Amino acid sequence: MEKNRKCRNAFKRNLIAVAVASCFAADLAVANPTGPTVVAGQASFQQAGTLLSITNSPSSIINWRSFSIGASEITRFIQQSAASAVLNRVTGGDL
């Protein structure tokens, strides 16, 4: 009887630990884009808190490891003109 109670208590503690850990994992899953590699043109990247600013030359191509933006985050592309374009490719498993 005592052994069953200890097992249940241990199970509850483990369940709570997993629930808390999953909350933190969810925050990590939704983050500004990560792992940029410029494969054509030029681009620079500045991270300030939850703001990611990307300044790119016209017709740039950027490969990203992941590209997700959380509700409280901002990803801003700064381009030279309205005719500028950038191709963003997600080459990792996270969209």
Coordinates of N, CA and C in Angstrom, one line a residue:
M1 N 0.8 -1.2 0.0 CA 0.0 0.0 0.0 C 0.9 1.3 0.0
E2 N 1.9 1.3 0.9 CA 2.8 2.4 1.0 C 3.6 2.6 -0.3
K3 N 4.0 1.4 -0.9 CA 4.7 1.5 -2.2 C 3.9 2.1 -3.3
N4 N 2.6 1.8 -3.4 CA 1.7 2.3 -4.4 C 1.6 3.8 -4.2
R5 N 1.5 4.3 -3.0 CA 1.4 5.7 -2.7 C 2.6 6.4 -3.2
K6 N 3.8 5.9 -2.9 CA 5.1 6.5 -3.3 C 5.2 6.5 -4.8
C7 N 4.7 5.5 -5.5 CA 4.8 5.4 -6.9 C 3.8 6.5 -7.5
R8 N 2.6 6.6 -7.0 CA 1.7 7.7 -7.4 C 2.3 9.1 -7.2
N9 N 2.9 9.3 -6.1 CA 3.5 10.6 -5.8 C 4.6 10.9 -6.8
A10 N 5.4 9.9 -7.0 CA 6.5 10.1 -8.0 C 6.0 10.3 -9.4
F11 N 4.9 9.6 -9.8 CA 4.3 9.8 -11.1 C 3.8 11.3 -11.2
K12 N 3.1 11.7 -10.1 CA 2.6 13.1 -10.2 C 3.7 14.1 -10.3
R13 N 4.8 13.9 -9.5 CA 5.9 14.9 -9.6 C 6.5 14.9 -11.0
N14 N 6.7 13.7 -11.6 CA 7.2 13.6 -13.0 C 6.3 14.2 -14.0
L15 N 5.0 14.0 -13.8 CA 4.0 14.6 -14.7 C 4.1 16.2 -14.6
I16 N 4.1 16.7 -13.4 CA 4.2 18.1 -13.3 C 5.5 18.7 -13.9
A17 N 6.6 17.9 -13.7 CA 7.9 18.4 -14.3 C 7.9 18.4 -15.8
V18 N 7.2 17.4 -16.4 CA 7.1 17.3 -17.8 C 6.2 18.5 -18.3
A19 N 5.1 18.8 -17.6 CA 4.2 19.9 -18.0 C 5.0 21.2 -18.0
V20 N 5.7 21.4 -16.9 CA 6.5 22.7 -16.8 C 7.5 22.8 -17.9
A21 N 8.2 21.7 -18.2 CA 9.3 21.7 -19.2 C 8.7 21.9 -20.6
S22 N 7.5 21.4 -20.8 CA 6.8 21.6 -22.1 C 6.4 23.0 -22.4
C23 N 6.1 23.7 -21.3 CA 5.8 25.2 -21.4 C 7.1 25.9 -21.9
F24 N 8.2 25.6 -21.4 CA 9.5 26.2 -21.9 C 9.8 25.8 -23.3
A25 N 9.6 24.5 -23.6 CA 9.9 24.1 -24.9 C 9.0 24.8 -26.0
A26 N 7.7 25.0 -25.6 CA 6.8 25.7 -26.5 C 7.4 27.1 -26.8
D27 N 7.9 27.8 -25.8 CA 8.5 29.1 -26.1 C 9.7 29.0 -27.0
L28 N 10.5 28.0 -26.9 CA 11.6 27.8 -27.8 C 11.2 27.5 -29.2
A29 N 10.1 26.8 -29.4 CA 9.7 26.4 -30.7 C 9.2 27.5 -31.5
V30 N 8.6 28.6 -30.9 CA 8.2 29.7 -31.6 C 9.1 30.9 -31.3
A31 N 10.1 31.1 -32.1 CA 11.1 32.1 -31.9 C 11.4 32.7 -33.3
N32 N 12.0 33.9 -33.2 CA 12.3 34.6 -34.5 C 13.1 33.6 -35.3
P33 N 13.1 33.8 -36.6 CA 13.9 33.0 -37.5 C 15.3 32.8 -37.1
T34 N 15.9 31.6 -37.3 CA 17.3 31.3 -36.8 C 18.1 30.6 -37.9
G35 N 19.4 30.7 -37.8 CA 20.3 30.1 -38.7 C 20.3 30.6 -40.1
P36 N 20.4 31.9 -40.3 CA 20.4 32.5 -41.7 C 21.8 32.2 -42.4
T37 N 21.7 31.9 -43.7 CA 22.8 31.8 -44.5 C 22.5 32.5 -45.8
V38 N 23.2 33.5 -46.2 CA 23.0 34.3 -47.4 C 23.7 33.5 -48.5
V39 N 22.8 33.1 -49.5 CA 23.4 32.4 -50.7 C 23.4 33.2 -51.9
A40 N 22.8 34.4 -51.9 CA 22.9 35.3 -53.1 C 22.6 36.7 -52.6
G41 N 23.3 37.7 -53.2 CA 23.1 39.0 -52.7 C 23.8 39.3 -51.4
Q42 N 23.3 40.3 -50.7 CA 23.9 40.6 -49.4 C 22.8 40.8 -48.4
A43 N 23.1 40.5 -47.1 CA 22.1 40.8 -46.0 C 22.9 40.9 -44.7
S44 N 22.3 41.7 -43.9 CA 22.9 41.8 -42.5 C 21.7 41.6 -41.5
F45 N 22.1 41.1 -40.3 CA 21.1 40.7 -39.4 C 21.4 41.4 -38.0
Q46 N 20.4 42.0 -37.4 CA 20.5 42.6 -36.1 C 19.4 42.1 -35.2
Q47 N 19.8 41.5 -34.0 CA 18.9 41.0 -33.0 C 18.9 42.0 -31.8
A48 N 17.8 42.6 -31.5 CA 17.7 43.4 -30.3 C 16.4 43.0 -29.5
G49 N 16.6 42.1 -28.5 CA 15.5 41.6 -27.8 C 14.7 40.7 -28.7
T50 N 13.4 41.0 -28.8 CA 12.5 40.2 -29.6 C 12.3 40.8 -31.0
L51 N 13.2 41.7 -31.4 CA 13.1 42.3 -32.7 C 14.3 41.8 -33.5
L52 N 14.0 41.2 -34.7 CA 15.1 40.8 -35.7 C 14.9 41.7 -36.9
S53 N 16.0 42.4 -37.2 CA 16.0 43.3 -38.4 C 16.9 42.7 -39.4
I54 N 16.4 42.6 -40.6 CA 17.2 42.1 -41.8 C 17.3 43.2 -42.8
T55 N 18.5 43.6 -43.2 CA 18.7 44.6 -44.2 C 19.3 43.8 -45.4
N56 N 18.6 43.8 -46.5 CA 19.1 43.0 -47.7 C 19.2 43.8 -48.9
S57 N 20.1 43.4 -49.8 CA 20.2 44.0 -51.1 C 19.1 43.4 -52.0
P58 N 18.8 44.0 -53.1 CA 17.7 43.5 -54.0 C 18.1 42.1 -54.5
S59 N 17.1 41.2 -54.6 CA 17.3 39.9 -55.1 C 18.1 39.0 -54.2
S60 N 18.1 39.2 -53.0 CA 18.9 38.4 -52.0 C 18.1 37.0 -51.8
I61 N 18.9 36.0 -51.5 CA 18.4 34.7 -51.2 C 19.0 34.3 -49.8
I62 N 18.1 34.0 -48.9 CA 18.5 33.6 -47.5 C 17.9 32.3 -47.2
N63 N 18.8 31.3 -46.8 CA 18.4 30.0 -46.3 C 18.3 30.1 -44.8
W64 N 17.2 29.6 -44.2 CA 17.0 29.7 -42.7 C 17.0 28.3 -42.2
R65 N 17.5 28.0 -41.0 CA 17.4 26.7 -40.3 C 15.9 26.6 -39.9
S66 N 15.3 27.7 -39.3 CA 13.9 27.6 -38.9 C 13.4 29.0 -39.1
F67 N 12.1 29.1 -39.4 CA 11.4 30.4 -39.6 C 10.1 30.4 -39.0
S68 N 10.1 30.8 -37.7 CA 8.8 30.9 -36.9 C 8.9 32.2 -36.2
I69 N 7.8 32.9 -36.1 CA 7.7 34.2 -35.4 C 6.7 34.1 -34.3
G70 N 7.1 34.3 -33.0 CA 6.1 34.3 -31.9 C 5.2 35.5 -31.9
A71 N 4.1 35.4 -31.2 CA 3.2 36.5 -31.1 C 3.8 37.8 -30.6
S72 N 4.7 37.7 -29.7 CA 5.4 38.9 -29.1 C 6.7 39.3 -29.8
E73 N 6.9 38.7 -31.0 CA 8.2 39.0 -31.7 C 7.9 39.7 -33.0
I74 N 9.0 40.4 -33.5 CA 8.9 41.1 -34.7 C 10.1 40.7 -35.6
T75 N 9.8 40.4 -36.8 CA 10.9 40.2 -37.8 C 10.6 41.2 -38.9
R76 N 11.6 42.1 -39.1 CA 11.5 43.2 -40.0 C 12.5 43.1 -41.2
F77 N 12.0 43.2 -42.4 CA 12.9 43.2 -43.6 C 13.0 44.7 -44.0
I78 N 14.2 45.2 -44.1 CA 14.5 46.6 -44.5 C 15.1 46.5 -45.9
Q79 N 14.3 46.9 -46.9 CA 14.7 46.8 -48.3 C 15.0 48.1 -48.9
Q80 N 15.7 48.2 -50.0 CA 16.2 49.5 -50.6 C 15.0 50.2 -51.3
S81 N 14.1 49.5 -51.9 CA 13.0 50.1 -52.6 C 11.8 49.2 -52.6
A82 N 10.7 49.7 -53.1 CA 9.5 48.9 -53.3 C 9.7 47.8 -54.3
A83 N 10.6 47.9 -55.2 CA 10.9 46.9 -56.2 C 11.9 45.8 -55.7
S84 N 12.4 46.0 -54.5 CA 13.3 45.0 -54.0 C 12.6 43.7 -53.6
A85 N 13.3 42.6 -53.6 CA 12.7 41.3 -53.3 C 13.7 40.5 -52.6
V86 N 13.2 39.6 -51.7 CA 14.1 38.6 -51.0 C 13.4 37.3 -51.0
L87 N 14.2 36.3 -51.3 CA 13.7 34.9 -51.3 C 14.2 34.3 -50.0
N88 N 13.2 33.8 -49.1 CA 13.6 33.2 -47.9 C 13.2 31.7 -48.0
R89 N 14.2 30.8 -47.8 CA 14.0 29.4 -47.9 C 14.3 28.8 -46.6
V90 N 13.4 27.9 -46.1 CA 13.6 27.2 -44.9 C 14.2 25.9 -45.2
T91 N 15.4 25.7 -44.8 CA 16.1 24.4 -45.2 C 16.1 23.4 -44.0
G92 N 15.8 23.9 -42.8 CA 15.7 23.0 -41.7 C 14.3 22.4 -41.6
G93 N 14.0 21.8 -40.5 CA 12.7 21.1 -40.4 C 11.6 22.0 -39.8
D94 N 11.9 23.2 -39.3 CA 10.9 24.0 -38.6 C 10.5 25.1 -39.5
L95 N 9.1 25.2 -39.7 CA 8.5 26.3 -40.5 C 7.9 27.2 -39.5

